[in-house]
Coordinates of C-alpha atoms in Angstrom, one line a residue:
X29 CA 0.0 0.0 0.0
X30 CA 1.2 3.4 -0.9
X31 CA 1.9 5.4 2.2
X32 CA 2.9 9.1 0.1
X33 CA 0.9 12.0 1.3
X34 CA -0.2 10.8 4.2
X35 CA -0.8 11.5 7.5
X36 CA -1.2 9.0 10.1
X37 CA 0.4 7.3 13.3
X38 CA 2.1 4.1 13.0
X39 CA 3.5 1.7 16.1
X40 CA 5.9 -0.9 16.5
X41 CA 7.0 -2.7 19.6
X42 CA 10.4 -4.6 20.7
X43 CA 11.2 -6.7 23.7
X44 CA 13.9 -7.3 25.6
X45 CA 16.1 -10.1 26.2
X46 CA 14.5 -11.4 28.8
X47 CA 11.2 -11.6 27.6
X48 CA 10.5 -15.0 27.7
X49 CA 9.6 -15.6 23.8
X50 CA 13.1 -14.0 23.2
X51 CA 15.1 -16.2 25.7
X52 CA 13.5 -19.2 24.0
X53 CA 15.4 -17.9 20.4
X54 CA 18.7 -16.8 22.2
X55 CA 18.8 -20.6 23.4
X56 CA 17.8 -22.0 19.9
X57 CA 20.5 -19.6 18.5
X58 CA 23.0 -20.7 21.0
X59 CA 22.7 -24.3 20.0
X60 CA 23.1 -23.1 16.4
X61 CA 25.9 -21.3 17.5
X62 CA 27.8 -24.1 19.4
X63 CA 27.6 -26.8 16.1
X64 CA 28.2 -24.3 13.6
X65 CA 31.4 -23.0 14.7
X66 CA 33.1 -26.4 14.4
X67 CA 30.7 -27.8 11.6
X68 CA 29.8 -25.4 8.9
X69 CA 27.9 -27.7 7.1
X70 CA 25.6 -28.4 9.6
X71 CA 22.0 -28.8 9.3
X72 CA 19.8 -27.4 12.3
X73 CA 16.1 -27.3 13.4
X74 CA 16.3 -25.8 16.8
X75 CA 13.1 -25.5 19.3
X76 CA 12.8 -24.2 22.8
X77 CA 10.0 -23.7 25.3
X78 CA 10.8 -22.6 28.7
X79 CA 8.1 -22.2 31.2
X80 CA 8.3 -22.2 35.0
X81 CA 11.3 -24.1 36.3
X82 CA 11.4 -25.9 33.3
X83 CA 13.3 -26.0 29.4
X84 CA 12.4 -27.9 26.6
X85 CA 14.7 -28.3 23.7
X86 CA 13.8 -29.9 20.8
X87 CA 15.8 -30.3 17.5
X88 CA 16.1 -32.1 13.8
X89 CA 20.2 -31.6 13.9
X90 CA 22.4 -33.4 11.3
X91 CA 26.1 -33.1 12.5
X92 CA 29.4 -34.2 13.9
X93 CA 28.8 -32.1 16.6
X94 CA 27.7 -33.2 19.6
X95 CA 27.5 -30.0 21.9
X96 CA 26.7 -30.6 25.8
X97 CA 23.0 -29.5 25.3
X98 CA 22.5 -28.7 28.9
X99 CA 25.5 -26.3 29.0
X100 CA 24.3 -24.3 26.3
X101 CA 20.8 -23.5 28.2
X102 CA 22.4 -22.5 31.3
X103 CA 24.8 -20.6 30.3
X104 CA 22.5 -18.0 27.9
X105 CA 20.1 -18.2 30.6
X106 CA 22.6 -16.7 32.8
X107 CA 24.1 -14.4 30.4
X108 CA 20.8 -13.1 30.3
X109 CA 20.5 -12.6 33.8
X110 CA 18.1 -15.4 35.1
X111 CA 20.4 -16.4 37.7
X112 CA 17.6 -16.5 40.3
X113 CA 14.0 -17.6 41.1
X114 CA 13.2 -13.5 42.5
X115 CA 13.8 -12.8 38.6
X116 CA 12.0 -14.5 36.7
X117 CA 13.8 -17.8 36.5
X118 CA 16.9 -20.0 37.8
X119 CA 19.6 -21.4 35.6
X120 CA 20.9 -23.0 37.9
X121 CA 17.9 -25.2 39.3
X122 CA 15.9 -26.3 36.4
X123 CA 14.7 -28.9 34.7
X124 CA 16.0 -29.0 30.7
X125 CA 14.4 -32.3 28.9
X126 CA 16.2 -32.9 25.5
X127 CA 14.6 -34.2 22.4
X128 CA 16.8 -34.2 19.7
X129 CA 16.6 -36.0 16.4
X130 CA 18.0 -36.6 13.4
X131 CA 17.1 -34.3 10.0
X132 CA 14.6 -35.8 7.9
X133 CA 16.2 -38.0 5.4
X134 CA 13.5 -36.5 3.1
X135 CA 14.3 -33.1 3.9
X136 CA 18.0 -33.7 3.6
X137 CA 17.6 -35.2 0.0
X138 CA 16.3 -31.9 -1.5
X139 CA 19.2 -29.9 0.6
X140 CA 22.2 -31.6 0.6
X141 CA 22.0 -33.0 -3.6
X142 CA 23.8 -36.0 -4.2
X143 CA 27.1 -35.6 -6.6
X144 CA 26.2 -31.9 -6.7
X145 CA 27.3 -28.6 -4.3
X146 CA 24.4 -27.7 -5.0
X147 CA 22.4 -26.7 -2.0
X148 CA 18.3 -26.9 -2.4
X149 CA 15.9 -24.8 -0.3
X150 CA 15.1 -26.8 2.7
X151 CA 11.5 -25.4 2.2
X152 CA 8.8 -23.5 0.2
X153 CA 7.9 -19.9 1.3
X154 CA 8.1 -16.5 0.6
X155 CA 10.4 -13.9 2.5
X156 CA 10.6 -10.0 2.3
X157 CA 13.3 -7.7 2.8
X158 CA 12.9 -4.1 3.6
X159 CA 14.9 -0.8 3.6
X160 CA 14.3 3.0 4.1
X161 CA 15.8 6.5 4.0
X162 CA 13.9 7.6 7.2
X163 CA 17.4 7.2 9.1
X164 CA 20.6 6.3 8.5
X165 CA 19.9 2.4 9.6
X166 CA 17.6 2.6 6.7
X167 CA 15.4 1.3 8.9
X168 CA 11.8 2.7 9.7
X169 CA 11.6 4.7 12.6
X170 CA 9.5 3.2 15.0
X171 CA 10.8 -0.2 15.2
X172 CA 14.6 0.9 15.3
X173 CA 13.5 3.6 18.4
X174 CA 11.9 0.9 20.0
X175 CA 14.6 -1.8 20.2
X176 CA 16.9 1.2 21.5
X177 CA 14.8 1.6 24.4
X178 CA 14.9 -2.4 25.0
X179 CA 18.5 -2.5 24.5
X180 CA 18.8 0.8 27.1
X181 CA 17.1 -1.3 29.7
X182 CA 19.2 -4.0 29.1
X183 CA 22.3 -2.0 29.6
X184 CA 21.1 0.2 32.4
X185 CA 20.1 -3.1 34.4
X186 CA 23.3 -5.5 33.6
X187 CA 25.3 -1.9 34.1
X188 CA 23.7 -1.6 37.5
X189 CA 22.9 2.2 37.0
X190 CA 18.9 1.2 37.4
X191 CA 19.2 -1.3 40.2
X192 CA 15.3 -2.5 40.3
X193 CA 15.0 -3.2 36.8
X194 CA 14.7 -7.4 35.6
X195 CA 15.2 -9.0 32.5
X196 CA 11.8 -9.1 31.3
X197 CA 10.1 -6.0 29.4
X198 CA 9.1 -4.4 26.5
X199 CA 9.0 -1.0 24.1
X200 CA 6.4 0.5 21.9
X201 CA 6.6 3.7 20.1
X202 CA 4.1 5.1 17.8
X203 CA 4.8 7.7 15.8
X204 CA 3.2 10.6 13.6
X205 CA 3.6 10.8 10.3
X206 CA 2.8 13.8 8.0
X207 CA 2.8 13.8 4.5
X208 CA 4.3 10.3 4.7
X209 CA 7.6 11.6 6.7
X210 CA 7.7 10.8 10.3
X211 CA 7.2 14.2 12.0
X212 CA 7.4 13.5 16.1
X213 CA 7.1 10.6 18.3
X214 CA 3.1 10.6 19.4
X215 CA 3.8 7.7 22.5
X216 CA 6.3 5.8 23.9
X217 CA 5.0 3.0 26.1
X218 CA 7.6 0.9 28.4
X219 CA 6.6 -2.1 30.3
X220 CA 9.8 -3.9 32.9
X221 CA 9.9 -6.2 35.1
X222 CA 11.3 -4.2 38.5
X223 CA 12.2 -5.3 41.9
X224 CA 9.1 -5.1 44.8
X225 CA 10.5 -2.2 46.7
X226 CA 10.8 0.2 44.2
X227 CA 7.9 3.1 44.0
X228 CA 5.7 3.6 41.3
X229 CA 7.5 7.5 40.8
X230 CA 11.1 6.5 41.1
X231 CA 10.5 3.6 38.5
X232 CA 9.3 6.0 36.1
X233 CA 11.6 9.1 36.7
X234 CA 14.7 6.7 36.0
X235 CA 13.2 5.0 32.6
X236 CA 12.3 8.6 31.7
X237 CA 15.5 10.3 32.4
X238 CA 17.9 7.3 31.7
X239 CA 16.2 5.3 29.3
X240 CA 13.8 7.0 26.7
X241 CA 15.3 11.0 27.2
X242 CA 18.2 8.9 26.3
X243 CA 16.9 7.1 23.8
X244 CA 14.7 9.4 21.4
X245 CA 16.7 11.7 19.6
X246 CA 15.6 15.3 20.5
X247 CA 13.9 16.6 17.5
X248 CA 11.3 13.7 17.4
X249 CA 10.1 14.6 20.8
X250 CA 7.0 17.1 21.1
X251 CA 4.7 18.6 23.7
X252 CA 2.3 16.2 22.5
X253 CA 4.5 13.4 22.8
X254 CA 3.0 11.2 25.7
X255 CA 5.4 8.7 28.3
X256 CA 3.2 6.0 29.4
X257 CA 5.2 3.2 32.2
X258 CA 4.4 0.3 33.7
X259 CA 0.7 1.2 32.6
X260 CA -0.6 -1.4 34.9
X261 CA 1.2 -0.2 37.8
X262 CA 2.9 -3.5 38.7
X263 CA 5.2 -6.2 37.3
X264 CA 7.0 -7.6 39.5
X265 CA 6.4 -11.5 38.3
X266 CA 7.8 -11.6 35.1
X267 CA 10.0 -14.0 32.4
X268 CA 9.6 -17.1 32.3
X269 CA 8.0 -17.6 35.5
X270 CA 5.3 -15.0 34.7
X271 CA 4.7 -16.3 30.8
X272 CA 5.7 -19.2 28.6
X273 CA 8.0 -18.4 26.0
X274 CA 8.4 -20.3 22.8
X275 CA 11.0 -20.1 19.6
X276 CA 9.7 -18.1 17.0
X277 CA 7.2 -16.4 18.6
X278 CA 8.2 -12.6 17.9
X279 CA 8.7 -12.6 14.2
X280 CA 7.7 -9.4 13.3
X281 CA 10.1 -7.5 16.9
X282 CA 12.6 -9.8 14.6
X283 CA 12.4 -7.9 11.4
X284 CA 10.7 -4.4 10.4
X285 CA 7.8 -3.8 13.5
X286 CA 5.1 -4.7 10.9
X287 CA 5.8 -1.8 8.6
X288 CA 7.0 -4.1 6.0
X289 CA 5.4 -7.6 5.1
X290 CA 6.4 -10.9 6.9
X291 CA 6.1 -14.2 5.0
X292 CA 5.2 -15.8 7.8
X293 CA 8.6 -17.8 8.8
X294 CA 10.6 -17.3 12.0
X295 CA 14.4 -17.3 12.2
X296 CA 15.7 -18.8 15.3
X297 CA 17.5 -21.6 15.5
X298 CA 17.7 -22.4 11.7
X299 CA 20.8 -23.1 10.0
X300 CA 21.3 -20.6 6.9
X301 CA 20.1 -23.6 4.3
X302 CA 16.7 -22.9 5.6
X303 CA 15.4 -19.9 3.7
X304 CA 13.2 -18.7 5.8
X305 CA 16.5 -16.8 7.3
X306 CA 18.6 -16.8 4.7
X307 CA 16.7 -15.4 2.2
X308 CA 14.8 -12.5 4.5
X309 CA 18.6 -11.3 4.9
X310 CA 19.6 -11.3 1.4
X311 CA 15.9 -9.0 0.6
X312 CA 17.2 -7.2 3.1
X313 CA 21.2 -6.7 1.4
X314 CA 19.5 -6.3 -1.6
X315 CA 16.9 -3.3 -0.5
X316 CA 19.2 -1.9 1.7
X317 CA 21.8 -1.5 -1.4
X318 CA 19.5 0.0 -3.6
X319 CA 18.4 2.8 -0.9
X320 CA 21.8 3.4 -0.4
X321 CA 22.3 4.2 -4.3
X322 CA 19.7 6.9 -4.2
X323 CA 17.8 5.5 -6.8
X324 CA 14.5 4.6 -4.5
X325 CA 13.6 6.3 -1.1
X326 CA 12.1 2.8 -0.2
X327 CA 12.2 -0.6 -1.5
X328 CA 10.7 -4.2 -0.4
X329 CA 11.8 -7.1 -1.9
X330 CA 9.9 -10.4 -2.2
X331 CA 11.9 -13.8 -2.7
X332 CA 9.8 -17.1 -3.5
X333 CA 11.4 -20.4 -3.3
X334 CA 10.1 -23.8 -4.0
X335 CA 11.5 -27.4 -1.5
X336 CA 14.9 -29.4 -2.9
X337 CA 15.0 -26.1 -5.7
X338 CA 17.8 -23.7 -6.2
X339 CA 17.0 -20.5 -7.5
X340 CA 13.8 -18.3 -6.4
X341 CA 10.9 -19.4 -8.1
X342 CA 9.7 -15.6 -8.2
X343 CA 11.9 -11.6 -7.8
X344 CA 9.3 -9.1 -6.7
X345 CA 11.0 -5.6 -5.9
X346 CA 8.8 -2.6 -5.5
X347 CA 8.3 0.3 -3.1
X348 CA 5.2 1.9 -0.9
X349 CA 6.2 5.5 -1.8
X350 CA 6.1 7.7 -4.9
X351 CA 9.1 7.3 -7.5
X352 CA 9.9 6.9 -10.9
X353 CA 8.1 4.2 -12.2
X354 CA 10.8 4.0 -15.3
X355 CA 13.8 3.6 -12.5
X356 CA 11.3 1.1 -10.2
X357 CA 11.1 -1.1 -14.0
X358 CA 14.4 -1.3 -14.7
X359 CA 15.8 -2.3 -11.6
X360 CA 13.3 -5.5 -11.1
X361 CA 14.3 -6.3 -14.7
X362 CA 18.4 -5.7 -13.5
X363 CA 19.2 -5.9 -9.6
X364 CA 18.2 -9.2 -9.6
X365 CA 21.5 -10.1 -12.2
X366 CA 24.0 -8.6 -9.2
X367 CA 22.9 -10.9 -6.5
X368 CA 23.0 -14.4 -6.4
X369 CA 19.7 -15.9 -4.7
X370 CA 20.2 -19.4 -4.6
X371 CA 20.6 -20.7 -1.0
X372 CA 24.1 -21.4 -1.5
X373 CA 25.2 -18.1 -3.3
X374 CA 23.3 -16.0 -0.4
X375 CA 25.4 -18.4 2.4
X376 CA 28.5 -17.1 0.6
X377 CA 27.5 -13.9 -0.5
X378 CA 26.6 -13.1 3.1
X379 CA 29.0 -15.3 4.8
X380 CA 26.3 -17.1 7.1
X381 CA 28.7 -19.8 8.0
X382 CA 29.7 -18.2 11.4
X383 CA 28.4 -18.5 15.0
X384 CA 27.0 -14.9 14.8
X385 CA 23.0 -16.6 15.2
X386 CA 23.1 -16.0 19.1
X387 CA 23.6 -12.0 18.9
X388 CA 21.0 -11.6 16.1
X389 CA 18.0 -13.0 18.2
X390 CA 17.1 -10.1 20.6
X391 CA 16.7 -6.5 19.2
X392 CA 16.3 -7.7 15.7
X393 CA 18.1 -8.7 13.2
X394 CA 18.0 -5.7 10.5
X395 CA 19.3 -2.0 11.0
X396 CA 22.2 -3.3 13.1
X397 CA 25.5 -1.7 11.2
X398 CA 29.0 -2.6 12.6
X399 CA 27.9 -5.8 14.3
X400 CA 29.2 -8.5 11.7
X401 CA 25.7 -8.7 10.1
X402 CA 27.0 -8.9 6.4
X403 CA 23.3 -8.3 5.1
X404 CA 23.9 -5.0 6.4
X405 CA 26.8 -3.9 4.5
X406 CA 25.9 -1.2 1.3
X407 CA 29.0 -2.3 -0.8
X408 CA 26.8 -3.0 -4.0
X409 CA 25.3 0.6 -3.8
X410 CA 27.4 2.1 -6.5
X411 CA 27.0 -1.1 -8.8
X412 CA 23.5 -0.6 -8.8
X413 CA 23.5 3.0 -8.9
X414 CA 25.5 2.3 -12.7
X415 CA 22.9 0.3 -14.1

C-alpha cells in the first residue's frame, strides 16, 4: 500500500532479552551457534519452550557435533541474567528435557543434492526484505527507536545504573507521520519487570531520564508526545516464571515492527540452508543496497522459493512510496543479475557460515551496522546505482 501523502500514526513494539519468547530464540541460536562453529555444514532445526522451572529443547540436527545441550541452556540463561528464582527464572535449578533428532532423510535429500554442491531450499515460502531513507539504519523509525529503548534497559540493568529493573520487558513507540515523513514521536510505552520495593515514581523518573530521554533523539520529541510506564502499575512476576516463552514467537520484533510484510517464517534456530532466514537477509542486502544508491527512497523485496530447488521461483522488488516508475522497472528487470539468490550463493555472498545466530535473536536482526551482520553492508550501492 502506498503510504505518500499521508498522515497518520504508526506503532511498533520490541522486547527485551529477557522476555520470555526471546530467551527461547537466544537458546535455539546458541545451539546453532555451538555446532556451527566447528561444523559449517551443519544442518539445524532448533526449538525451545521454557516455562516455570522448566526447558524444553527440541531439535532435527544433522552433525558431527555433539554440543553438551544442557550447557548451552544455562549458560545463555545466565548471560541473560536469570540467575535467580526473585527474577524470573533460575539457571541453575531447572529442569532442561532434551529431544533431539535426526534431520529428515527426506528433507535432507532436497538440501544436501547428491554428486552436486548444490544446496536446495530446505522449504517453500516467501520472504521480504525491507529498507528505508527515514534514518541512517535505513530502517523505519518506530521499530529501530523501540529496540533502542529495549536495549537501554538491558544495559542500564546489567550496568547496574537502574538497580530495580529485571530482565523481562518491553517497548512500543508510535509515531506521527505527515505527508508520509515521520514528523514526532506521538507515544512511547515501556513495560519492565522491577524489583518489589521500588515506587511507582522513582521507576518512572529513571526510565524517563535514563532510558527514553536517552533514547529518542531530541527533535522527534514534542509537547504532544505522551510517556506511558508500567501502565498497569505493577510487574514484578515476570519472564519465564510469569509467561511461557516459545521459539519463534516474535517474528515481526525480529524484522521491520510490521511496517514491511512478513512471509510468515521465524528465524531462530535455523541453520542458513533454511530460507526462511537466509533469504529474509539477502531481501534485506539487496533493498538496503539500492536505498543506499539513491535510486529509490524505499524498496521491499519479495523472494519465493520452492522445497529441494535452487534458485527463487519468483523476484518481486517494488516500493510503498512515490518514484519513478521507469527507474522502479528497470531495476526488477536488472538488480536481480548482481545478487546471487540461490541458498548457497546468499550463504557465501553473506557469509552465514559463522556463529553470529546467538547476537541476532534479541533487538532484531536488520538495522544493526558494525555488528558483523553482512546483510547490512551497502557495498553493491554504487554497482546498482550504474545500471
Amino acid at each position: 500500500m502506498a503510504m505518500f501523502n499521508q498522515d497518520f500514526i504508526f506503532s511498533s513494539e520490541s522486547v527485551t532479552e529477557g522476555h520470555p519468547d526471546k530467551v527461547a530464540d537466544q537458546i535455539s541460536d546458541a545451539v546453532l551457534d555451538s555446532i556451527i562453529k566447528d561444523d559449517p555444514n551443519c544442518r539445524v532445526a532448533c526449538e525451545t519452550l521454557i516455562t516455570r522451572n522448566r526447558v524444553i529443547l527440541s531439535a532435527e540436527i544433522k552433525s558431527k557435533i555433539s554440543p553438551d545441550f544442557n550447557k548451552i541452556v544455562k549458560d545463555t540463561l545466565l548471560s541473560i541474567g536469570y540467575d535467580d528464582e526473585s527474577k524470573g527464572f533460575d539457571a541453575n535449578n531447572c529442569k532442561i528435557d532434551l529431544y533431539i533428532e535426526e534431520q529428515s532423510p527426506d528433507i535432507s535429500m532436497g538440501v544436501d543434492q547428491k554428486n552436486s554442491d548444490v544446496i536446495g531450499a530446505g522449504d517453500q515460502g516467501l520472504m521480504f526484505g525491507y529498507a528505508t531513507k527515514e534514518n541512517d539504519n535505513l530502517m523505519p523509525y518506530p521499530i529501530l527507536l523501540a529496540h533502542k529503548l529495549t536495549r537501554q534497559l538491558a544495559k542500564k540493568r546489567k550496568s547496574g545504573d537502574l538497580e530495580f529493573l529485571r530482565p523481562d520487558g518491553k517497548s512500543q513507540v508510535s509515531i506521527k507521520y505527515e505527508n508520509g515523513k515521520p514528523s514526532y514521536v506521538d507515544t512511547v510505552l515501556i513495560s519492565t519487570q522491577h524489583t518489589k520495593d521500588i515506587s511507582d515514581s522513582m521507576l518512572k523518573e529513571g526510565i524517563i531520564e535514563e532510558i527514553i530521554k536517552k533514547e529518542i533523539p531530541k527533535h522527534l520529541i514534542s509537547e504532544d508526545t505522551k510517556f506511558l510506564i508500567n501502565p498497569t502499575g505493577r510487574f514484578v512476576v515476570g519472564g519465564p516464571q510469569g509467561d511461557t516463552g516459545l521459539t519463534g514467537r516474535k517474528i515481526i520484533v525480529d524484522t521491520y515492527g510490521g511496517w514491511a510484510k512478513h512471509g510468515g517464517g521465524a528465524f531462530s534456530g535455523k541453520d542458513p540452508s533454511k530460507v526462511d532466514r537466509s533469504a529474509c537477509y539477502m531481501a534485506r542486502y539487496i533493498a538496503k543496497n539500492i536505498v543506499a544508491s539513491g535510486l529509490l527512497p524505499d524498496c521491499e523485496i519479495q523472494l519465493a522459493y520452492a522445497i529441494g530447488k535452487a534458485e527463487p521461483v519468483s523476484f518481486n522488488l517494488t516500493s510503498t512510496l512515490e518514484v519513478d516508475e521507469k527507474i522502479l522497472n528497470k531495476l526488477a528487470s536488472e538488480v536481480f543479475k548482481i545478487f546471487d539468490c540461490t541458498p548457497k550463493g546468499i550463504i557465501e555472498s553473506l557469509d552465514l557460515l559463522n556463529p553470529i545466530y546467538q547476537r541476532t535473536a534479541s533487538y532484531g536482526h536488520f538495522g544493526r551496522d558494525n555488528e558483523g551482520f553482512n546483510w547490512e553492508n551497502i557495498d553493491k550501492r554504487d554497482e546498482i546505482k550504474s545500471l
